[in-house]
Coordinates of C-alpha atoms and ligand atoms in Angstrom, one line a residue:
X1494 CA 102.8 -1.5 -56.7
X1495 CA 103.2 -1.8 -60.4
X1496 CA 105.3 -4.8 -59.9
X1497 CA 102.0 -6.1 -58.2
X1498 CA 100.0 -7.7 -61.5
X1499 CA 96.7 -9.7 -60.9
X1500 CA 96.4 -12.7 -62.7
X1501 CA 95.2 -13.1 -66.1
X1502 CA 91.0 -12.5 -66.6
X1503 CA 90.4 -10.5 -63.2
X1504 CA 90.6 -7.1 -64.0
X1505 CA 88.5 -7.8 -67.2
X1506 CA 85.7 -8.7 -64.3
X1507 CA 82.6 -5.9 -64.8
X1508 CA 81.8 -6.1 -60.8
X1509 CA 78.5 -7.8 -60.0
X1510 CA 75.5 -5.8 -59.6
X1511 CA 73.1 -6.6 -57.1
X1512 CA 69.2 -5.9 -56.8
X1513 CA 68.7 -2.9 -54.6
X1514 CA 67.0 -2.5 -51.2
X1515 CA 66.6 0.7 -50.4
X1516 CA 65.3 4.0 -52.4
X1517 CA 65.8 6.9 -49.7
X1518 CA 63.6 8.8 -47.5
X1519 CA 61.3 5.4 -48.1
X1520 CA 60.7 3.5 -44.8
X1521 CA 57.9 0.8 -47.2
X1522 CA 59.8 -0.3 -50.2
X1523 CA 58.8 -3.3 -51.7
X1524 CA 61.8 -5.4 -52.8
X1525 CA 61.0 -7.4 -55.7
X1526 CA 64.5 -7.2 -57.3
X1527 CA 66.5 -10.1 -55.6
X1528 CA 64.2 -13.0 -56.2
X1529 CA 63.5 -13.4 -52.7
X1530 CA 60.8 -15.3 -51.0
X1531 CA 58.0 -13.0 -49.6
X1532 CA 57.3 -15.7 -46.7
X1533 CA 60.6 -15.2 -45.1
X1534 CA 61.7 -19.0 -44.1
X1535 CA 61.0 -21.5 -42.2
X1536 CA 59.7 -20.8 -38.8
X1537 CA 61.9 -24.0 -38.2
X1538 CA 65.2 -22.7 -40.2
X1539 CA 65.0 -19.4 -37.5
X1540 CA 64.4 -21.8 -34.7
X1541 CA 67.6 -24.2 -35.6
X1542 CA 69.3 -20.9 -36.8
X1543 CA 69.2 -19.2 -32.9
X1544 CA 69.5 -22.2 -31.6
X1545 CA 73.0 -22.1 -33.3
X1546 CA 73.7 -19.2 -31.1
X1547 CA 74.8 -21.5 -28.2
X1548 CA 77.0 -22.5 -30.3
X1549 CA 79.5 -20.0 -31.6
X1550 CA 82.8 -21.3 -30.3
X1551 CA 82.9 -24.4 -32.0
X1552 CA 84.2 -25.2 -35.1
X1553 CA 81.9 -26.7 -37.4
X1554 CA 82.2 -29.9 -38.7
X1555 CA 83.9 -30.0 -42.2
X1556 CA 82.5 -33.3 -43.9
X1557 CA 78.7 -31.3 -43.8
X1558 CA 77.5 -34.8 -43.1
X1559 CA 73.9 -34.1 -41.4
X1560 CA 73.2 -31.2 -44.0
X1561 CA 73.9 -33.8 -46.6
X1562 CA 72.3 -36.3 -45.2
X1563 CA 69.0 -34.6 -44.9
X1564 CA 69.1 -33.4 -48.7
X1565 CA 70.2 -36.6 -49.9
X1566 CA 66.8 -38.0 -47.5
X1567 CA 64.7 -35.0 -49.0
X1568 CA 65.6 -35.2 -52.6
X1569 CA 66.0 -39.0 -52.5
X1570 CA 70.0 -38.6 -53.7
X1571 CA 73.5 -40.2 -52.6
X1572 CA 74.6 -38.2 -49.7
X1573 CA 78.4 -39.3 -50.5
X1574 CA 77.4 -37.2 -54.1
X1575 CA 76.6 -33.8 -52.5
X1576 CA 79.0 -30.8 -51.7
X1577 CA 77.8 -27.8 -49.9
X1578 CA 79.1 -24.4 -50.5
X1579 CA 78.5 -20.7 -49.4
X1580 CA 75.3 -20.3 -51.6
X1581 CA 75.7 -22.2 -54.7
X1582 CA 77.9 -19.2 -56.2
X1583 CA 80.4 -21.2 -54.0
X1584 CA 80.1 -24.5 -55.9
X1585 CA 79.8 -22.7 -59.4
X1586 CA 83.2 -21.0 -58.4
X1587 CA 84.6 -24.3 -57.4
X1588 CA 83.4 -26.0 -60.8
X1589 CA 85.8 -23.4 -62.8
X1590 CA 89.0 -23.4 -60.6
X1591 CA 88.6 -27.1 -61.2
X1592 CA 88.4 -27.4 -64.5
X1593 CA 88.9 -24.2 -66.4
X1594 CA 91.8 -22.4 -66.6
X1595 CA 93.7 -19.4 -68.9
X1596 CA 92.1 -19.6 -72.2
X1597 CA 89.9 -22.5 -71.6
X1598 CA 86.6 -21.6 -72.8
X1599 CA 83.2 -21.6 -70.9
X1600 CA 80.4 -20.9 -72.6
X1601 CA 77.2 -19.3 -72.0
X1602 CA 73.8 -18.0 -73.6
X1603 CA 72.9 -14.6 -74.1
X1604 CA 71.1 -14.0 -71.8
X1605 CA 72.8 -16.0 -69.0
X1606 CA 72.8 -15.2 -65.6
X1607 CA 76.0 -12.4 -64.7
X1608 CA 77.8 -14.4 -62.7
X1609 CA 78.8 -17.0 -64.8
X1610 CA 81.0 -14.9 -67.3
X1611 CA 82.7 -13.6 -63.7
X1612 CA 83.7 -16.8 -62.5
X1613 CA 84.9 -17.7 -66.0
X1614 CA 87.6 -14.7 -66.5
X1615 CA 88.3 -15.2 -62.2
X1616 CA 90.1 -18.1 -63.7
X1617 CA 91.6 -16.7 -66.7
X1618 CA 89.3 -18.6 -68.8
X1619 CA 87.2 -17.0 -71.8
X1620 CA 83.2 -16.4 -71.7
X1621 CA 81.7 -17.1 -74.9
X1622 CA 78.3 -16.1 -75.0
X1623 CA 76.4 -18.1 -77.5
X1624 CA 72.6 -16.3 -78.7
X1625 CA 69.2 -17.4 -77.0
X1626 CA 65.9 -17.7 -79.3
X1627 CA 64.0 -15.6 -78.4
X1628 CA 64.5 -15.4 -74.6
X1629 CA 65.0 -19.3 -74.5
X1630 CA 68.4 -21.1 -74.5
X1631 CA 68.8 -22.4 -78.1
X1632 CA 70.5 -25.9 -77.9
X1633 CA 71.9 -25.8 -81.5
X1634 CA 73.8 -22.3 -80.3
X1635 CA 75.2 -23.8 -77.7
X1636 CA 76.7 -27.3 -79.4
X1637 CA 77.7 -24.7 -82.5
X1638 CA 80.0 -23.0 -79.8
X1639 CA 81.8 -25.6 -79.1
X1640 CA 85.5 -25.7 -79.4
X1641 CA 88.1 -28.3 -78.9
X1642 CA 89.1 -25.4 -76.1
X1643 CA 85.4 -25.8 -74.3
X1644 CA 85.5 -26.6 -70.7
X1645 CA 82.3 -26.1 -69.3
X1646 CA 79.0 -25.2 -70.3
X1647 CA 76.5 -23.2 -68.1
X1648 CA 72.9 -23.2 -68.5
X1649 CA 70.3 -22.3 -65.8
X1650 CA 67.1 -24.2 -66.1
X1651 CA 64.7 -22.6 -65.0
X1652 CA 66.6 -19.4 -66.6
X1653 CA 67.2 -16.0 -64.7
X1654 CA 66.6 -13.4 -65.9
X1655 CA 64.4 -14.8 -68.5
X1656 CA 61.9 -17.4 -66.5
X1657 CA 61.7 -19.6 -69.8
X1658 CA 63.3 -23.7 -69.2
X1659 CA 64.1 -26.0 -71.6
X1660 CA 62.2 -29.6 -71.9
X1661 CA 63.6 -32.3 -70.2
X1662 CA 64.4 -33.5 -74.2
X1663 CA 65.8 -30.4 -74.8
X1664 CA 68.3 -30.9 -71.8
X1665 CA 68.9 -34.5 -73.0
X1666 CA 70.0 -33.6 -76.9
X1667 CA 72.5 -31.3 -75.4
X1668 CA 74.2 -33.8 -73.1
X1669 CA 74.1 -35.9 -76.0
X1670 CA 75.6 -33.5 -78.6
X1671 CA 78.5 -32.4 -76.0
X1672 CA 81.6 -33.7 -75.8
X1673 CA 82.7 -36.5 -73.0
X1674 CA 85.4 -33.8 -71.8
X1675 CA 82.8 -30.8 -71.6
X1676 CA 81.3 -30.3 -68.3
X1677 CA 77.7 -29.4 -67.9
X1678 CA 76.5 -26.8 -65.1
X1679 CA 72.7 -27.2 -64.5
X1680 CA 72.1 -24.4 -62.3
X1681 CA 68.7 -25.5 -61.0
X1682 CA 68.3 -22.1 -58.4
X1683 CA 65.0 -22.0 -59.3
X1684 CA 63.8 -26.2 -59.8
X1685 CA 61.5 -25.9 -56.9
X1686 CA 59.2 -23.3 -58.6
X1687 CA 59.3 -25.5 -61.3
X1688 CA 58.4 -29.3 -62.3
X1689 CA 61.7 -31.5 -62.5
X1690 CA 63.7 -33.0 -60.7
X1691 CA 66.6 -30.4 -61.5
X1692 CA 68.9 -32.4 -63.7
X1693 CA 69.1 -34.9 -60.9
X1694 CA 68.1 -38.2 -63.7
X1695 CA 71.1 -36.0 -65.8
X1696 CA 73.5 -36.4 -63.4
X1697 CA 73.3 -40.0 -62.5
X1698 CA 72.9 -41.2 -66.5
X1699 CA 76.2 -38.7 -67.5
X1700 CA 79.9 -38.3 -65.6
X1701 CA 79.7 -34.8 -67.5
X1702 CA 77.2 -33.0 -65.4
X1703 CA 76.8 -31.3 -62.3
X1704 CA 73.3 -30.1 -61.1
X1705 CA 73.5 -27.0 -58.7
X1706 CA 70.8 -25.9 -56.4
X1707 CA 70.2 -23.1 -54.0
X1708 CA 68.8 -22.3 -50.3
X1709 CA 68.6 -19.0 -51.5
X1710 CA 65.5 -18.7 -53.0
X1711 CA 62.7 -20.9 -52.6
X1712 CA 63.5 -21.8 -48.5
X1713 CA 64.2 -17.8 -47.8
X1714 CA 68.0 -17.9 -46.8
X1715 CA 69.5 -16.3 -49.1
X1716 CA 70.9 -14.2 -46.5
X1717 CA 72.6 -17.2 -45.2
X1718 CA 74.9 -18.3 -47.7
X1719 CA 74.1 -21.9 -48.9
X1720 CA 74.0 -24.0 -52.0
X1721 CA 74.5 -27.2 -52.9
X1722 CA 75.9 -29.0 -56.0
X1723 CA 75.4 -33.0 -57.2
X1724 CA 77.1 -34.7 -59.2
X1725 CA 79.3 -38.0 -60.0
X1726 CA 81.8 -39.7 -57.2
X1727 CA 84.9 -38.1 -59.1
X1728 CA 83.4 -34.6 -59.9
X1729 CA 82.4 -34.4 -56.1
X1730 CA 85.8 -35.6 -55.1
X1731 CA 87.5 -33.0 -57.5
X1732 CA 85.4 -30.0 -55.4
X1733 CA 85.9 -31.2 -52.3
X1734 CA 90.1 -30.4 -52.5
X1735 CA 89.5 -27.3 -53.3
X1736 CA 86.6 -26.7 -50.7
X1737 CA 88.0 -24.5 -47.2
X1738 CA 87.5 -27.5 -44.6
X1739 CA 84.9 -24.4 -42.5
X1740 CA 83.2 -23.2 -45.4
X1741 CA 80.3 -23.3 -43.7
X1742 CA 78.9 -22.2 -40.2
X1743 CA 77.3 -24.1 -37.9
X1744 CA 74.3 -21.5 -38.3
X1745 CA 74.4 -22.0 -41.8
X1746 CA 74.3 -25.8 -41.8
X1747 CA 71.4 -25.9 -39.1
X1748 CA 69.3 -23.3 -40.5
X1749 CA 69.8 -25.4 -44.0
X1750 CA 69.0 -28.8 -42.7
X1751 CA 65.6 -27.5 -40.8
X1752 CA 65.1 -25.8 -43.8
X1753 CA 65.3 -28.7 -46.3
X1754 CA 63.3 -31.2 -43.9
X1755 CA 60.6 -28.4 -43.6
X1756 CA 58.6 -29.9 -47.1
X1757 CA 55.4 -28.8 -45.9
X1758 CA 56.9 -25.0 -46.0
X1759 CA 58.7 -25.4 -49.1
X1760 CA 55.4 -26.8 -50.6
X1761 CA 53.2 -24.0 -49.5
X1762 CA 55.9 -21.5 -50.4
X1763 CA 55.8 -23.3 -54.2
X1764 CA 52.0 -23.0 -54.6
X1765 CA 52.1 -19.6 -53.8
X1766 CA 54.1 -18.4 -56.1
X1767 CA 52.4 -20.6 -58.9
X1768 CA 49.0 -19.1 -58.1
X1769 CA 50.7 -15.4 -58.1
X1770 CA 52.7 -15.7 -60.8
X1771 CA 50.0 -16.6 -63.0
X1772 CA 47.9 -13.7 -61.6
X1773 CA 50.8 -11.5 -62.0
X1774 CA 52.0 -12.2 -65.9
X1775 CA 47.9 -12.4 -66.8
X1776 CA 47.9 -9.0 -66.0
X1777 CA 50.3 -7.7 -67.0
X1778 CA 49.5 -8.9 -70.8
X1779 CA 46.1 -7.6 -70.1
X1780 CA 47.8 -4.2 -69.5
X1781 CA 49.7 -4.8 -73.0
X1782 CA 53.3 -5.9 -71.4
X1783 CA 55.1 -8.8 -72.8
X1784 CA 55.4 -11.6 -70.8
X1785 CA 56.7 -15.0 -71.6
X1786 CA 55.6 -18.0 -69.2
X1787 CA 57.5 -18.7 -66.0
X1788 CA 59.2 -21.5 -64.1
X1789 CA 61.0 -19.5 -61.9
X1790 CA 59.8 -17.0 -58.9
X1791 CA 59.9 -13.8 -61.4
X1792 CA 58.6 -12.8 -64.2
X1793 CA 60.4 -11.1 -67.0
X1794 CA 57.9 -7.7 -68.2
X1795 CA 58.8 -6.2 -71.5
X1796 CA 58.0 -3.0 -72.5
X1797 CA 57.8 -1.3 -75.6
X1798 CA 61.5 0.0 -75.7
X1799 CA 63.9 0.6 -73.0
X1800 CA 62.7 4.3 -72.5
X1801 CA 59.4 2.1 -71.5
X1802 CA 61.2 0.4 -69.5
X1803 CA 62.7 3.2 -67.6
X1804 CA 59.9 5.2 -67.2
X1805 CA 57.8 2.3 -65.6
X1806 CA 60.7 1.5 -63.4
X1807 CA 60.3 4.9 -62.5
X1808 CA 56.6 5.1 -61.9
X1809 CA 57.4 2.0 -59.8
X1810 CA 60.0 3.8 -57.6
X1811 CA 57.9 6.5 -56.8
X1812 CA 55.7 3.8 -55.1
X1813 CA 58.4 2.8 -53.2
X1814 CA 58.8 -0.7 -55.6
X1815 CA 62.0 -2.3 -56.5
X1816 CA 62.2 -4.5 -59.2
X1817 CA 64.9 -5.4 -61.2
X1818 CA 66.5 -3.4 -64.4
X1819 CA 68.4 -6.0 -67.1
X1820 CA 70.1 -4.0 -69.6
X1821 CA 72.9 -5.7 -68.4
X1822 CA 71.2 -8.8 -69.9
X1823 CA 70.7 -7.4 -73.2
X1824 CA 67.1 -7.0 -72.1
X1825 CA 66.8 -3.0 -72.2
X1826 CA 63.3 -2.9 -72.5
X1827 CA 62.6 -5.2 -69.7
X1828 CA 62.3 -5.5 -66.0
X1829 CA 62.5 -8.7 -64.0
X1830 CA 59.4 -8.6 -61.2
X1831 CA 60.1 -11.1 -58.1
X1832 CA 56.6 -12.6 -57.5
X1833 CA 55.2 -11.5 -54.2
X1834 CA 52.5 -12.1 -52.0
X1835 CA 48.9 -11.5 -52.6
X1836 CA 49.6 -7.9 -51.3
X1837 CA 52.9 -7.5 -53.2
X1838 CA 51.6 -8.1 -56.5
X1839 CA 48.7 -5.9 -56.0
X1840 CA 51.1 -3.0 -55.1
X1841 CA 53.2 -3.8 -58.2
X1842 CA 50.2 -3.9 -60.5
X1843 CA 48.6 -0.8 -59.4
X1844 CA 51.0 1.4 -60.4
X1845 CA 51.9 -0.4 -63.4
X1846 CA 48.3 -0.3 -64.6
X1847 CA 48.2 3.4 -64.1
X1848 CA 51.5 4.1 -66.4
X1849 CA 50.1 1.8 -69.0
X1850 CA 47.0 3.6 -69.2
X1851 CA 48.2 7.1 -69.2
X1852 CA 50.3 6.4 -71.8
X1853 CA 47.6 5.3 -73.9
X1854 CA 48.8 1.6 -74.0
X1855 CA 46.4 -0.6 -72.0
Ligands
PLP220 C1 69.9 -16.8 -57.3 C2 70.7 -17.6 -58.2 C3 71.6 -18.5 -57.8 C4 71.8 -18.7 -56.3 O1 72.9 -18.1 -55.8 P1 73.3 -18.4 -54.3 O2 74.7 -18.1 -54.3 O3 72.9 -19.8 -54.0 O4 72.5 -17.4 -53.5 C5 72.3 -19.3 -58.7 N1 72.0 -19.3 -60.0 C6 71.1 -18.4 -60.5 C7 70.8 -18.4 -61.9 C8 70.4 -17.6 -59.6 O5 69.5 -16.7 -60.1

């Protein structure tokens, strides 16, 4: 067994930590720690999805040509430029056995989401975690990083855990200030709760970037397991190599296409969780927690210290509330708060309100 040694970077992997979904003895827990759409999905993405059902001894096909037809229709993008993965943590993980390897560096911001440091070091290459300002990735930090050994750069726009996004300008004086040979990763998991076109116009002006976006969040599936990445002829072509020819069901694929063609949904969905998320960060400041603005389907609530923190968490768990602790963000006096429906964020601001005021805060 001894003899048996992993390769370089994978036992230095902390193991991800997921949102949790159960607190026991609790039959009504409100999940509000996974970023998760409170609408479900599409009634259409179920429909296609047991429809599917019929279906189960086929192989499916391995080009994802309808799938990335219908995005390419949606979004108004070269089909021939899309790869579809097993949620976008599929296409992230393709983007660094492509082109990082042991001690290549990737770099991201302080604040970044967890998984891109994991897929770094899966590939023996080194994180380097540059600082945010204030909550908000800081472009200068980022090209000061910069090494003759930088691969790829990651940056989530709209940013989890955070909720903050850079400018459009701000996205286009990084391009500008990278390297030709540094790859760009614009996570864009959360574009549709945004305004954007999530790096889309970045793509097609620069060979260097590669826009990612999700059907976890936003159409409901996260369940599912799809994502979707877009990016130059060559980049696409690199992925595809390296892509399993079945990495997707046939379940997945028709559930994803019903999903994506299902605007009116996606639209609704969108204007809910504008409407709530506003409701839900104005009162929280009224109650005296920090809140930065939003572009994603969460808000970021910070406390007065992490003992603040914990103890709300706690109030919120003996209401049978889950929301999301980020220590593991450097944020130790924050919790990240999916935004719900009209019911959810009531039942997260009730109890919230209460622990404010008895401790004299609100
Ligand atoms: C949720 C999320 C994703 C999506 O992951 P999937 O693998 O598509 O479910 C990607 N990036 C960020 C920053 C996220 O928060």
């Amino acid at each position: 067994m001894t003899q048996i040694t992993p390769q370089p970077g994978i036992m230095d992997i902390a193991l991800y930590v997921s949102g949790e979904s159960k607190l026991p003895g609790r039959g009504d827990v409100l999940k509000l720690s996974s970023n998760e759409n409170p609408l479900g999905c599409s009634d259409k993405a179920r429909a296609a999805y047991a429809a599917a059902a019929g279906d189960l001894h086929r192989y499916p096909n391995t080009d994802h040509a309808p799938l990335r037809r219908a995005i390419g229709e949606v979004h108004g993008l070269d089909p021939d430029r899309i790869i579809c993965g097993v949620g976008s943590d599929e296409v992230l993980q393709f983007v660094v056995q492509a082109f990082a390897g042991v001690g290549d560096e990737v770099i991201t911001t302080e604040h970044g989401f967890s998984m891109y440091p994991i897929l770094a070091r899966m590939v023996g290459a080194v994180p380097v975690t540059v600082p945010e300002n204030e909550r908000r990735i800081d472009v200068d930090a980022i090209l000061a990083g910069v090494t003759d050994r930088t691969r790829i750069v990651f940056i989530a726009n709209p940013a989890n855990p955070t909720g903050t996004m850079l400018t459009p300008e701000e996205v286009q004086r990084l391009v500008d200030g990278l390297p030709s040979s540094v790859l760009l990763v614009h996570d864009g998991a959360y574009t549709e709760f945004a305004s954007g076109d999530g790096g889309a116009g970045l793509v097609d002006r620069h060979p260097n970037v590669i826009m990612t976006r999700t059907f976890s969040k936003i159409h409901g599936l996260g369940g599912l397991r799809i994502g979707w990445g877009y990016g130059s002829r060559e980049i696409i072509d690199v992925l595809n190599r390296i892509r399993q020819p079945f990495n997707l069901s046939n379940a997945q694929m028709a559930a994803a296409e019903a999903a994506i063609r299902d605007t009116a949904f996606r639209d609704h969905c969108a204007d809910l969780n504008a409407r709530m998320r506003q409701r839900l960060r104005n009162s929280l400041i009224q109650m005296g927690i920090g809140c930065d603005e939003s572009f994603a389907n969460f808000v970021l609530a910070r406390f007065a210290d992490p003992a603040e923190a914990e103890a709300a968490d706690a109030a919120l768990r003996g209401d049978g509330i889950l929301v999301r602790r980020v220590s593991g963000y450097g944020l130790p006096a924050a919790l990240r708060i999916t935004v719900g429906d009209e019911d959810g964020v009531t039942r997260v601001l009730d109890p919230l309100g209460r622990f404010m005021s008895e401790r004299g805060r609100a």
